[in-house]
CSV table of C-alpha atoms in Angstrom, one decimal:
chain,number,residue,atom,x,y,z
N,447,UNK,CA,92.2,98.2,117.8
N,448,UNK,CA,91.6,96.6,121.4
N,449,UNK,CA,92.3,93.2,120.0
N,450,UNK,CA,94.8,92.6,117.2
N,451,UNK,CA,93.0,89.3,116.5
N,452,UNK,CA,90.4,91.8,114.7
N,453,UNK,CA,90.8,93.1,111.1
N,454,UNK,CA,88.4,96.0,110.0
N,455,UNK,CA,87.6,96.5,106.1
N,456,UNK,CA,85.6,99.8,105.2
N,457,UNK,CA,84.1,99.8,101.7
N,458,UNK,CA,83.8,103.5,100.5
N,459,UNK,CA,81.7,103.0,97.9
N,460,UNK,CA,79.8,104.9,95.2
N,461,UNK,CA,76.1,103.9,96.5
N,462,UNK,CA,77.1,102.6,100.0
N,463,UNK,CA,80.4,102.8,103.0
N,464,UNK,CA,80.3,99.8,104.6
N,465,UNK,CA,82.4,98.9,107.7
N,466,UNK,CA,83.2,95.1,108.2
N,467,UNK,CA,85.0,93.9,111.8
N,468,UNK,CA,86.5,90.3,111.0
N,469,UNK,CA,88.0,88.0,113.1
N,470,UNK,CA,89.6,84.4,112.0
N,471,UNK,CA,88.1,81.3,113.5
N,472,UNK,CA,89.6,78.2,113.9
N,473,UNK,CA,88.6,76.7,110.6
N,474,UNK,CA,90.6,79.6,109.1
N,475,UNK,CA,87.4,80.8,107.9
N,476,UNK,CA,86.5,84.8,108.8
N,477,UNK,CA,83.6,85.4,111.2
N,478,UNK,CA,82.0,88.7,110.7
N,479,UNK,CA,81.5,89.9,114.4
N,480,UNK,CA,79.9,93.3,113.3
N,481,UNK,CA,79.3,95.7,110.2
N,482,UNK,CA,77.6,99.3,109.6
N,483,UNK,CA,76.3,100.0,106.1
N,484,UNK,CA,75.6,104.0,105.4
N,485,UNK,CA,74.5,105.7,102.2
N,486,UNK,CA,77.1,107.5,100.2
N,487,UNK,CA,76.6,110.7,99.1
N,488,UNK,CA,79.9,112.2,98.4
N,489,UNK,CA,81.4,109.9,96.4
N,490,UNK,CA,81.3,109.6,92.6
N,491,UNK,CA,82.7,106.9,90.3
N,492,UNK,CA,84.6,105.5,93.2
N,493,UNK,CA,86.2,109.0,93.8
N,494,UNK,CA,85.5,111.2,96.9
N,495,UNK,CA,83.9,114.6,96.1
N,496,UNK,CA,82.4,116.0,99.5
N,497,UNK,CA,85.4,115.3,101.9
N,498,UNK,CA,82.3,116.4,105.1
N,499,UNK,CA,79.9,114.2,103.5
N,500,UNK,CA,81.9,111.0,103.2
N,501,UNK,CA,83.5,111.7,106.8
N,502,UNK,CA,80.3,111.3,108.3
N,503,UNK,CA,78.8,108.5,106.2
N,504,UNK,CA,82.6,106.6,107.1
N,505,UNK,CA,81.9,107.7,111.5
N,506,UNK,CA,78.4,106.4,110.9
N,507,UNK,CA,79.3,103.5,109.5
N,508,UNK,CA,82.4,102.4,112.0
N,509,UNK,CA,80.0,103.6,115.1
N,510,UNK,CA,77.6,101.0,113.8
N,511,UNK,CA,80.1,98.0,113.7
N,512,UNK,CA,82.0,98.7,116.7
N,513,UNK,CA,78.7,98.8,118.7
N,514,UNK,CA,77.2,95.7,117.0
N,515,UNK,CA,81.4,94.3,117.9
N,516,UNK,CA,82.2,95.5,120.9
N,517,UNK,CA,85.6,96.4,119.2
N,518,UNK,CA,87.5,100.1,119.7
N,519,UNK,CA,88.1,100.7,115.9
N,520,UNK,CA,91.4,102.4,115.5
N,521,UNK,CA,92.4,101.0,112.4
N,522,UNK,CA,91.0,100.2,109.2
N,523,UNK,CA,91.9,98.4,105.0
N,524,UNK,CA,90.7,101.1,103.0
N,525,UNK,CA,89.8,100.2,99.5
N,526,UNK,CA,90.9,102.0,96.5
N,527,UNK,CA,88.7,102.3,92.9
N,528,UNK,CA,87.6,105.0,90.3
N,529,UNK,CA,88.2,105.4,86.7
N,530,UNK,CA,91.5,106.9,87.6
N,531,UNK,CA,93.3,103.8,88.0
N,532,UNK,CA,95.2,101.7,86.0
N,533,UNK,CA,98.0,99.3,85.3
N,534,UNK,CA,101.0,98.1,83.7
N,535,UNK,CA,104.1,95.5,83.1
N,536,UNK,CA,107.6,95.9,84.2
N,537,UNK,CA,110.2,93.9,84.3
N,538,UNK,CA,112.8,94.4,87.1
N,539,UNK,CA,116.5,93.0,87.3
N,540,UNK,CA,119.4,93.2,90.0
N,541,UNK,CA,122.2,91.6,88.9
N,542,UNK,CA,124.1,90.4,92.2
N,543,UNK,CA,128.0,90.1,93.4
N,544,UNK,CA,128.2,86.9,94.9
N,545,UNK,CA,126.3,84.8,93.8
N,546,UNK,CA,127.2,81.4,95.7
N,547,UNK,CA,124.9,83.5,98.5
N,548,UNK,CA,121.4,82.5,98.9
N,549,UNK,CA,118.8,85.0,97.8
N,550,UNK,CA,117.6,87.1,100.6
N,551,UNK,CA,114.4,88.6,101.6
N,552,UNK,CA,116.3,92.3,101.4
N,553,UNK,CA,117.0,91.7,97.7
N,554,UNK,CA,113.9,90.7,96.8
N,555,UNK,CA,112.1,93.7,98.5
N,556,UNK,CA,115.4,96.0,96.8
N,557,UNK,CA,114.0,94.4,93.0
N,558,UNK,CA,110.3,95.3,94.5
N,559,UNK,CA,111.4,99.0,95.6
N,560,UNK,CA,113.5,100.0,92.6
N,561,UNK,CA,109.7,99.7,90.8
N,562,UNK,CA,108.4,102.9,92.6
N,563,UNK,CA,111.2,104.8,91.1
N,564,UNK,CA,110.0,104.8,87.7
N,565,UNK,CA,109.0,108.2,86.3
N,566,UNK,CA,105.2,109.1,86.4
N,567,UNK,CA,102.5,110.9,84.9
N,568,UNK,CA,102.7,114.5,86.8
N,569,UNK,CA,99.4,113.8,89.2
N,570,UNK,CA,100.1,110.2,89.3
N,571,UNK,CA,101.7,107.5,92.0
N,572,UNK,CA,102.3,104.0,91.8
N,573,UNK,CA,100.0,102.9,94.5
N,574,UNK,CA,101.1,99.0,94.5
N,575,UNK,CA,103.3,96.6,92.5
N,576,UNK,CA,103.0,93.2,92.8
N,577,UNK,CA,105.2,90.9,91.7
N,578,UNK,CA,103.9,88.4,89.1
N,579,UNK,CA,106.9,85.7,88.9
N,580,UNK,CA,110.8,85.7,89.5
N,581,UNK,CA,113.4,84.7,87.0
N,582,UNK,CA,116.5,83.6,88.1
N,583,UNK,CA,119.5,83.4,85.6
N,584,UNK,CA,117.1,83.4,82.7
N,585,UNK,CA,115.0,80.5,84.5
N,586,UNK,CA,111.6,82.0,84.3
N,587,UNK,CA,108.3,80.8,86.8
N,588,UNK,CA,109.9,81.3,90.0
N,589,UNK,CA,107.4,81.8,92.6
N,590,UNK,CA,110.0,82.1,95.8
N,591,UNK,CA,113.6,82.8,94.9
N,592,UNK,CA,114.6,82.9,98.9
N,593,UNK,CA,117.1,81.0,99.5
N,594,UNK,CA,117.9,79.9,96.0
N,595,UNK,CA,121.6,80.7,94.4
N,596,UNK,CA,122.0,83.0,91.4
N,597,UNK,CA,123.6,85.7,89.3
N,598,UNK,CA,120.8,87.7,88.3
N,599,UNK,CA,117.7,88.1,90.1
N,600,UNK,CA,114.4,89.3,87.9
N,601,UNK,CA,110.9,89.6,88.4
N,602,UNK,CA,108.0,90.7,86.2
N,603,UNK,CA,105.8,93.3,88.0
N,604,UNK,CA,101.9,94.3,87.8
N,605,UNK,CA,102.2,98.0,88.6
N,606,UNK,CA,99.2,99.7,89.7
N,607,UNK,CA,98.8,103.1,89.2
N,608,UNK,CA,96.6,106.4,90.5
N,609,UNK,CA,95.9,109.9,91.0
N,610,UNK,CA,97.8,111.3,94.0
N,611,UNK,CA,94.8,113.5,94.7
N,612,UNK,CA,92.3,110.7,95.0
N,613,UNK,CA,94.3,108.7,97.3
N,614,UNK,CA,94.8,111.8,99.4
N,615,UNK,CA,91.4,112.6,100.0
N,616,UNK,CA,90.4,108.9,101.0
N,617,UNK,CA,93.8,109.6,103.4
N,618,UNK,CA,92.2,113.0,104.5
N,619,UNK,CA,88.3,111.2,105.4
N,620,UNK,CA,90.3,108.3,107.1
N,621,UNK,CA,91.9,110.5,109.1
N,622,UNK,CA,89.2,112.7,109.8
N,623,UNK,CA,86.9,110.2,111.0
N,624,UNK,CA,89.4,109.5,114.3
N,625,UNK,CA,91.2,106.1,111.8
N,626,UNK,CA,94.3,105.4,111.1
N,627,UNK,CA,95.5,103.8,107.7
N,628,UNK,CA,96.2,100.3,107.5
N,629,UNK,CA,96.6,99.5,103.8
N,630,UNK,CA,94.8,101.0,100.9
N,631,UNK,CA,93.8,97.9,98.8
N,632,UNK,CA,92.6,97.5,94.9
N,633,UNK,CA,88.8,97.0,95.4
N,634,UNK,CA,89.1,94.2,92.2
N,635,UNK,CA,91.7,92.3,94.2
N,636,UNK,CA,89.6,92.4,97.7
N,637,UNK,CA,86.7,91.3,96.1
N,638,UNK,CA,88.7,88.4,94.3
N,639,UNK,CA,90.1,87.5,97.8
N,640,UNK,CA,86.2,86.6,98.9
N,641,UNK,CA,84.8,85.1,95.7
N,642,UNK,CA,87.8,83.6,93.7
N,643,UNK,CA,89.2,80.3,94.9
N,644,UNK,CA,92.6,79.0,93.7
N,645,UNK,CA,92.2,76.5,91.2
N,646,UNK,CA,89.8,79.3,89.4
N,647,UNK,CA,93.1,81.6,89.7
N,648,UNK,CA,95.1,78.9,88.4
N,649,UNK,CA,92.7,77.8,85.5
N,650,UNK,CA,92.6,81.6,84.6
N,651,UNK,CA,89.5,83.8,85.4
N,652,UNK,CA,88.1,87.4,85.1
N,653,UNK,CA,86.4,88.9,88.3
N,654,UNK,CA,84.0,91.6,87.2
N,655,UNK,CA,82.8,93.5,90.2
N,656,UNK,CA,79.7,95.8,88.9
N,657,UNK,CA,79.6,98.4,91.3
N,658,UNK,CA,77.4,101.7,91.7
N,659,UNK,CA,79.8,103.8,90.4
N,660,UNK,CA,82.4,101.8,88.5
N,661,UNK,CA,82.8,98.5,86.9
N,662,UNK,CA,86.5,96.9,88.7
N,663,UNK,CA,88.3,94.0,86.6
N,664,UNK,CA,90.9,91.5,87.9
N,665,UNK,CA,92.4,88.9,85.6
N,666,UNK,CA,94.4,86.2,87.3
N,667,UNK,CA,96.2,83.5,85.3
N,668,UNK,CA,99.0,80.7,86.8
N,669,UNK,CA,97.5,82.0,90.1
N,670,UNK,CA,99.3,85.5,89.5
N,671,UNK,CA,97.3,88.8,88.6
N,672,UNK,CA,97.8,89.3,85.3
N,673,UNK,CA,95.5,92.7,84.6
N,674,UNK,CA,93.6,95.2,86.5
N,675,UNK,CA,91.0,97.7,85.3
N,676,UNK,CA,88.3,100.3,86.1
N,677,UNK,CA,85.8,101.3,83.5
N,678,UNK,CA,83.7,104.6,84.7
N,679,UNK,CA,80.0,102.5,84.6
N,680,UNK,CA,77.9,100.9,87.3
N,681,UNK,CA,74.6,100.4,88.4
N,682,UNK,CA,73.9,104.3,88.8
N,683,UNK,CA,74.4,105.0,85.1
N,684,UNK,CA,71.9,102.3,84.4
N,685,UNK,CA,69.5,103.6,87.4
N,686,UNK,CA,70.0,107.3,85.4
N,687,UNK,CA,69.3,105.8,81.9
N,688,UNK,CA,65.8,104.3,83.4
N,689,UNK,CA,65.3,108.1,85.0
N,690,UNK,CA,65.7,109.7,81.7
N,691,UNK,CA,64.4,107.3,79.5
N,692,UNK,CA,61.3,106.6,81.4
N,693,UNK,CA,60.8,110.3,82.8
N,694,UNK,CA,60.5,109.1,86.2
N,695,UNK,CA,62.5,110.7,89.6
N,696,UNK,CA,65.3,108.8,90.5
N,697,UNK,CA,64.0,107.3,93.3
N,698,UNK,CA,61.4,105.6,91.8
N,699,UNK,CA,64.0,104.4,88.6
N,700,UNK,CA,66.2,102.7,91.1
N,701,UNK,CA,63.5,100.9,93.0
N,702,UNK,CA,62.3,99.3,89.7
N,703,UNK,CA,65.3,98.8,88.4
N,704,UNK,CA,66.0,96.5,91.5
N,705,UNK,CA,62.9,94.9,91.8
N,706,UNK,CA,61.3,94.3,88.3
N,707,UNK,CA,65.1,94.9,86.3
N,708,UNK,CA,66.3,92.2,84.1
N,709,UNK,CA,69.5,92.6,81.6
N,710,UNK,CA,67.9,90.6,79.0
N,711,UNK,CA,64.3,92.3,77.2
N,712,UNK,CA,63.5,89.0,75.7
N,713,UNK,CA,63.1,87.6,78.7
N,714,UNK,CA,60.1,90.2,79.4
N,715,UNK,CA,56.7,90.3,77.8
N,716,UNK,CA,55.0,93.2,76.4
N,717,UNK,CA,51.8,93.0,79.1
N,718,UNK,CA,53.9,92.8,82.5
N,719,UNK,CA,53.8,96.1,83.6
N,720,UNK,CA,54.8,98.3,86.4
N,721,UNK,CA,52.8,101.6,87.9
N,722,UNK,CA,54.6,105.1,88.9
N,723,UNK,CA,52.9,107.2,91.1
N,724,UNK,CA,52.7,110.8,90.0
N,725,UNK,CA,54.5,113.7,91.6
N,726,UNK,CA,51.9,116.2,93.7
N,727,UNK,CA,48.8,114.7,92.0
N,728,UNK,CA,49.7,113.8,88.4
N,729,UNK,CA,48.4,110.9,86.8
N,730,UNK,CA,50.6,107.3,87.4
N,731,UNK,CA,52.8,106.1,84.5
N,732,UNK,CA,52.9,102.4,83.2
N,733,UNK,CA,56.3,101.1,82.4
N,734,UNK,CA,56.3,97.9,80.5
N,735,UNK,CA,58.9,95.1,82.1
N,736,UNK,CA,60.3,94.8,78.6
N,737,UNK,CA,60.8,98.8,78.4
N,738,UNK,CA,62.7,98.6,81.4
N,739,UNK,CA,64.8,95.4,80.0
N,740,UNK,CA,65.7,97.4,76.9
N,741,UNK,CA,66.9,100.2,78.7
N,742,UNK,CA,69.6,98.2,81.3
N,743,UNK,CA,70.3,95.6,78.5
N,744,UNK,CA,71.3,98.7,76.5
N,745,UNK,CA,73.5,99.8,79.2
N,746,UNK,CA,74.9,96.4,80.0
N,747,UNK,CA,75.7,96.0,76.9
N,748,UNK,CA,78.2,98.9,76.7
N,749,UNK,CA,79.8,97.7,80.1
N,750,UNK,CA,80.3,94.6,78.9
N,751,UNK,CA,81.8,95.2,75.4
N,752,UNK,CA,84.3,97.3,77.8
N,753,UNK,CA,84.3,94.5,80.0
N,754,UNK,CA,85.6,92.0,77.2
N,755,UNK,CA,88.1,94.7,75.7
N,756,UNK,CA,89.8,94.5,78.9
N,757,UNK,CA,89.6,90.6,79.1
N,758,UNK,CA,91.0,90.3,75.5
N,759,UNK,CA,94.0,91.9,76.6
N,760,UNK,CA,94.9,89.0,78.4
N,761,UNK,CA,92.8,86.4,76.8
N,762,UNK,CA,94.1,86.4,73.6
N,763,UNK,CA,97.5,85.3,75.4
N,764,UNK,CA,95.9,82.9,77.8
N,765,UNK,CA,92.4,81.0,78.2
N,766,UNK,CA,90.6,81.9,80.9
N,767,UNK,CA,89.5,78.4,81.4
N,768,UNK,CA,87.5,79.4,84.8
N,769,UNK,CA,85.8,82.3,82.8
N,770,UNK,CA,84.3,85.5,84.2
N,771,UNK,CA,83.1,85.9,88.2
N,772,UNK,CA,80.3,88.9,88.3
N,773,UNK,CA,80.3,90.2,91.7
N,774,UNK,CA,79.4,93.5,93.6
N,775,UNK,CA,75.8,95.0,93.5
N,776,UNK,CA,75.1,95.5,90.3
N,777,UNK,CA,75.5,91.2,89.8
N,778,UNK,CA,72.4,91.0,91.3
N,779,UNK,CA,70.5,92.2,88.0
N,780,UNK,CA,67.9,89.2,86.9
N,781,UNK,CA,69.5,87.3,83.8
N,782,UNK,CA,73.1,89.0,84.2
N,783,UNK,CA,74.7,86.0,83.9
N,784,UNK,CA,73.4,84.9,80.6
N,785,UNK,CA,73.9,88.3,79.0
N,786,UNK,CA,77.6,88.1,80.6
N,787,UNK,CA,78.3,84.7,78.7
N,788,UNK,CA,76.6,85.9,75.2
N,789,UNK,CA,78.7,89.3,75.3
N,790,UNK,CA,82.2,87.3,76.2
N,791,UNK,CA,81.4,84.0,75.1
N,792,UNK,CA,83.1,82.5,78.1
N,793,UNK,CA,81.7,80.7,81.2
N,794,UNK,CA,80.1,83.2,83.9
N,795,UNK,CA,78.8,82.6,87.8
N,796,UNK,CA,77.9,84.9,90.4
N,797,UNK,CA,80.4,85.3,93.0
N,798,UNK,CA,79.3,85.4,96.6
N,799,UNK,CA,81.7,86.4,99.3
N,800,UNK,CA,80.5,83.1,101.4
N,801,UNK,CA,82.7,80.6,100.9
N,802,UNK,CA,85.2,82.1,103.4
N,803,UNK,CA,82.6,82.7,105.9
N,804,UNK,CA,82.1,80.9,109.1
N,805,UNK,CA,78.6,79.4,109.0
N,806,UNK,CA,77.6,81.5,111.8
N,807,UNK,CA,77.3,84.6,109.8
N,808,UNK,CA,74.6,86.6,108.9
N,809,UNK,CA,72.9,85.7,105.4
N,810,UNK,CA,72.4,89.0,104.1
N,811,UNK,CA,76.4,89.1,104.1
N,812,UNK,CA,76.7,86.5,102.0
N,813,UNK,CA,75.2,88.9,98.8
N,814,UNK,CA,77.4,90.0,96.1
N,815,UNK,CA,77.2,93.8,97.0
N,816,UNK,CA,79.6,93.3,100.0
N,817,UNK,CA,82.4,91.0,98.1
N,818,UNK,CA,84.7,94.3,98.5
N,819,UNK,CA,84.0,94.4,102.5
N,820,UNK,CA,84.2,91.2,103.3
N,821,UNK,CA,87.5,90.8,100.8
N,822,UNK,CA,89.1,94.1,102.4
N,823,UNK,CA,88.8,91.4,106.0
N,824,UNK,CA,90.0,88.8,104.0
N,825,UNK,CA,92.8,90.7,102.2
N,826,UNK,CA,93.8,92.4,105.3
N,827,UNK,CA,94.5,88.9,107.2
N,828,UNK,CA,96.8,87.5,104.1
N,829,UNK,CA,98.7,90.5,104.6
N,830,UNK,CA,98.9,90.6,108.6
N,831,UNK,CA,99.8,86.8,107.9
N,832,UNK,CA,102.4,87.5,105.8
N,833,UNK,CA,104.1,90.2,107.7
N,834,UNK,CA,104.2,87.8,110.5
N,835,UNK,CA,105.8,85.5,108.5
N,836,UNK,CA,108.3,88.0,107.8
N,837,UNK,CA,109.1,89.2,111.2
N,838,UNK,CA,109.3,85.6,112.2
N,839,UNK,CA,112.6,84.6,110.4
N,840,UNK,CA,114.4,88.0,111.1
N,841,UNK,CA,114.5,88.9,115.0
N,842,UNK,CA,117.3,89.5,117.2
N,843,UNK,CA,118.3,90.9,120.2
N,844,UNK,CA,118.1,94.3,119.1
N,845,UNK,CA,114.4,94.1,117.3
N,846,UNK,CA,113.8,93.8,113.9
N,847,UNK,CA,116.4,93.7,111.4
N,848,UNK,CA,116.1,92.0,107.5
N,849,UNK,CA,119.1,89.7,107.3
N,850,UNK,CA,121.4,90.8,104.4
N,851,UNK,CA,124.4,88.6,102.9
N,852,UNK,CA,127.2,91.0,101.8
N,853,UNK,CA,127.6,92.4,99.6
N,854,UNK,CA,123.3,93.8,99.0
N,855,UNK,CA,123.3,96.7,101.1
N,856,UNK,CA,120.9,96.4,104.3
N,857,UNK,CA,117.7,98.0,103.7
N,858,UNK,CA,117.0,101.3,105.5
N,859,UNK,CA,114.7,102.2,108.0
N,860,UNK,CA,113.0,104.6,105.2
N,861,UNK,CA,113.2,101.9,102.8
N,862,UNK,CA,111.6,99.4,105.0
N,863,UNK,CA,108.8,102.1,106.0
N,864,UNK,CA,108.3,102.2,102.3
N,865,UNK,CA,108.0,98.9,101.6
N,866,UNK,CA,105.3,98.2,103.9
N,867,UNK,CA,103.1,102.0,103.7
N,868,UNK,CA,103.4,102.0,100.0
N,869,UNK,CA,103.3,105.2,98.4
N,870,UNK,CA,101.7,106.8,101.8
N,871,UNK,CA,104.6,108.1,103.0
N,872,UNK,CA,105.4,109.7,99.6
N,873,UNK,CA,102.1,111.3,99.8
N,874,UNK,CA,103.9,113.3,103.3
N,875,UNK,CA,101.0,111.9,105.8
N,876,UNK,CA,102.0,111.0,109.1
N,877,UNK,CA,99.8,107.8,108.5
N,878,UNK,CA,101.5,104.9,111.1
N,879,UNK,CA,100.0,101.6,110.0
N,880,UNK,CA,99.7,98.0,112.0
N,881,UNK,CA,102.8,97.0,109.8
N,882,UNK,CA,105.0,99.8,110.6
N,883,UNK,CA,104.2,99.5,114.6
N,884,UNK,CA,105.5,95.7,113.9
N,885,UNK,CA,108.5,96.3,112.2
N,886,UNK,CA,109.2,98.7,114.9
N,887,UNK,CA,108.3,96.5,117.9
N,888,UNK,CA,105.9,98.7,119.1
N,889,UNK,CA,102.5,97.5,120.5
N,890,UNK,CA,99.8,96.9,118.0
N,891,UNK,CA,97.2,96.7,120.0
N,892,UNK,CA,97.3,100.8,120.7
């Protein structure tokens, strides 16, 4: 981008791609200088299917916010979703040589890397492991082991895992829209980035983002992630239900379904009643409200029994004192949040992606539906942040180097290329992210 001071998130969603250009004001809050919404049409369940289709929703979509910016988008956060992904545990140990040496930064990116090593699924990659807490001879609840002394460095690792195929062809619309890859991040963990705020983290909480095509879970706890998840159902199941059920064109399901929808029939009464026009001069059709409300409570139902299966995984170990977070488009439903807290019997709110937002910002980005974009910004700064951070403590005259004590091994240029790209250089792309260009001195701002 013309100004590194800009982060760009780009949403590549089921019912909408939405491009967000972000810059950080001096509150520390993000202003929104420009975003393009586009319909999708050639992605399903959070999973590209028309690689033409999606290419020029994605150009339509960037064209939109670099005009309403002014900023040459180069680069872009990318998020990642479909019922393809999932996650898992691992625990990770080096055992070290000397261990009257502080713990590095190298060694703790070594315990990191040794993670993408473990043996797959054929099709699948480890797209992202993030480290949950550090254990240092047997002293668990480490949260930054640089610097401290030891004999045995270990970590416990959320590993999150996809189909190489699916991350490709997000790689291959990137690429063919004229973008470069930043960082592909879980869409769950961007949207908690714009709704979630610490002490919810810390208390334990379940974000539920209810998109068009999936339903994305994030469960923090201790202010670590403790379990992600993607169940296959969103708004456009519930929009297809109301088609079928009501024998009505799709069109005209989704536009009641947004305007006269509630997730909860006894909420409805039998005389309130809505009026489809008939196709090429049949008669119109009277739906009854609480019709309607039968057939997305029906549907919610299902999600949410999902919904809690996944929560109970980490519930049943620790309260989520904080409760569940709804967010993304389908959290706009009338009477969600009640049918949320009957179906998990924990306390629910609506997240909007607002609290991080300068007041200057337009109000319509302030809905639920654009927690992902706006946490893609919001994500993408953390990480720049961090990297920074990073870079700070390890220059010399010759560039860039990751101080080592002997005897850890100094990390490779491959390694550190790894370490910041993820599994995209596994994938063979020829992808060069911001992060890469800053390791390698070069001049982010081409």
């Amino acid at each position: 981008m013309s100004n590194p001071g800009y982060i760009v998130g780009l949403d590549i969603g089921t019912t909408k791609i939405a491009c967000f250009v972000g810059e950080k004001v001096e509150n520390g809050k993000i202003a929104i200088r420009g975003y393009g919404k586009t319909e999708s049409t050639g992605v399903k369940r959070g999973m590209v299917f028309n690689i033409d289709e999606t290419v020029d929703a994605i150009r339509r979509a960037v064209d939109m916010a670099s005009e309403q910016s002014n900023v040459d988008i180069r680069t872009v956060n990318v998020g990642i979703a479909g019922h393809h992904i999932k996650s898992l545990r691992h625990r990770g140990v080096l055992m070290r040589e000397n261990c009257d040496v502080e713990i590095s930064e190298a060694e703790i990116e070594k315990l990191r890397q040794d993670v993408f090593k473990l043996g797959m699924t054929p099709g699948e990659e480890i797209i992202d492991v993030i480290p949950q807490e550090y254990i240092i001879d047997d002293e668990p609840g480490i949260r930054h082991p640089k610097g401290m002394l030891g004999s045995k460095l270990e970590a416990n690792f959320h590993v999150i895992i996809g189909q190489v195929t699916s991350a490709r062809n997000i790689i291959t619309c990137i690429k063919r829209a004229g973008l470069e890859m930043d960082e592909m991040i879980l869409e769950p963990i961007a949207s908690s980035s714009a709704v979630l705020d610490e002490e919810e983290k810390e208390a334990g909480v379940a974000l539920v983002d209810i998109g068009g095509g999936t339903t994305d879970i994030a469960v923090f706890y201790d202010s670590v992630i403790a379990h992600t998840a993607v169940i296959p159902f969103g708004g456009n199941v519930i929009t297809e239900d109301i088609r079928q059920g009501c024998s009505i064109i799709k069109k005209h399901a989704e536009e009641i379904k947004v305007k006269f929808g509630s997730a909860v029939a006894g909420e409805n009464r039998d005389d309130e009643v809505v009026s489809i026009p008939g196709t090429r001069g049949r008669e119109s059709k009277e739906i009854s409200f609480k019709t309607l409300a039968n057939i997305i409570q029906a549907r919610l139902d299902e999600i949410f029994e999902l919904v809690n299966a996944e929560i109970q995984r980490v519930n049943s170990e620790h309260k989520l004192i904080a409760g569940v977070v709804l967010t993304g488009g389908g959290a706009m439903m009338k009477h969600i949040q009640q049918l949320a807290a009957f179906r998990t019997g924990l306390d629910v709110r609506i997240g909007y992606p607002n609290e991080y937002l300068a007041n200057d910002n337009s109000e319509e980005l302030a809905s639920p539906m654009y927690s992902t974009g706006v946490g893609l910004v919001i994500e993408g700064f953390k990480r720049y942040e961090a990297l920074k951070r990073k870079k700070g403590g390890a220059m010399n005259n010759n560039g860039i180097i990751i101080k080592t004590p002997e005897p850890v091994e100094e990390i490779t240029d491959d390694e550190q290329d790894r370490a910041i790209t993820g599994f995209f250089s596994r994938l063979g792309t020829k992808i060069i992210t911001r992060a890469t260009k800053y390791f390698n001195g070069d001049d982010i701002d081409k």
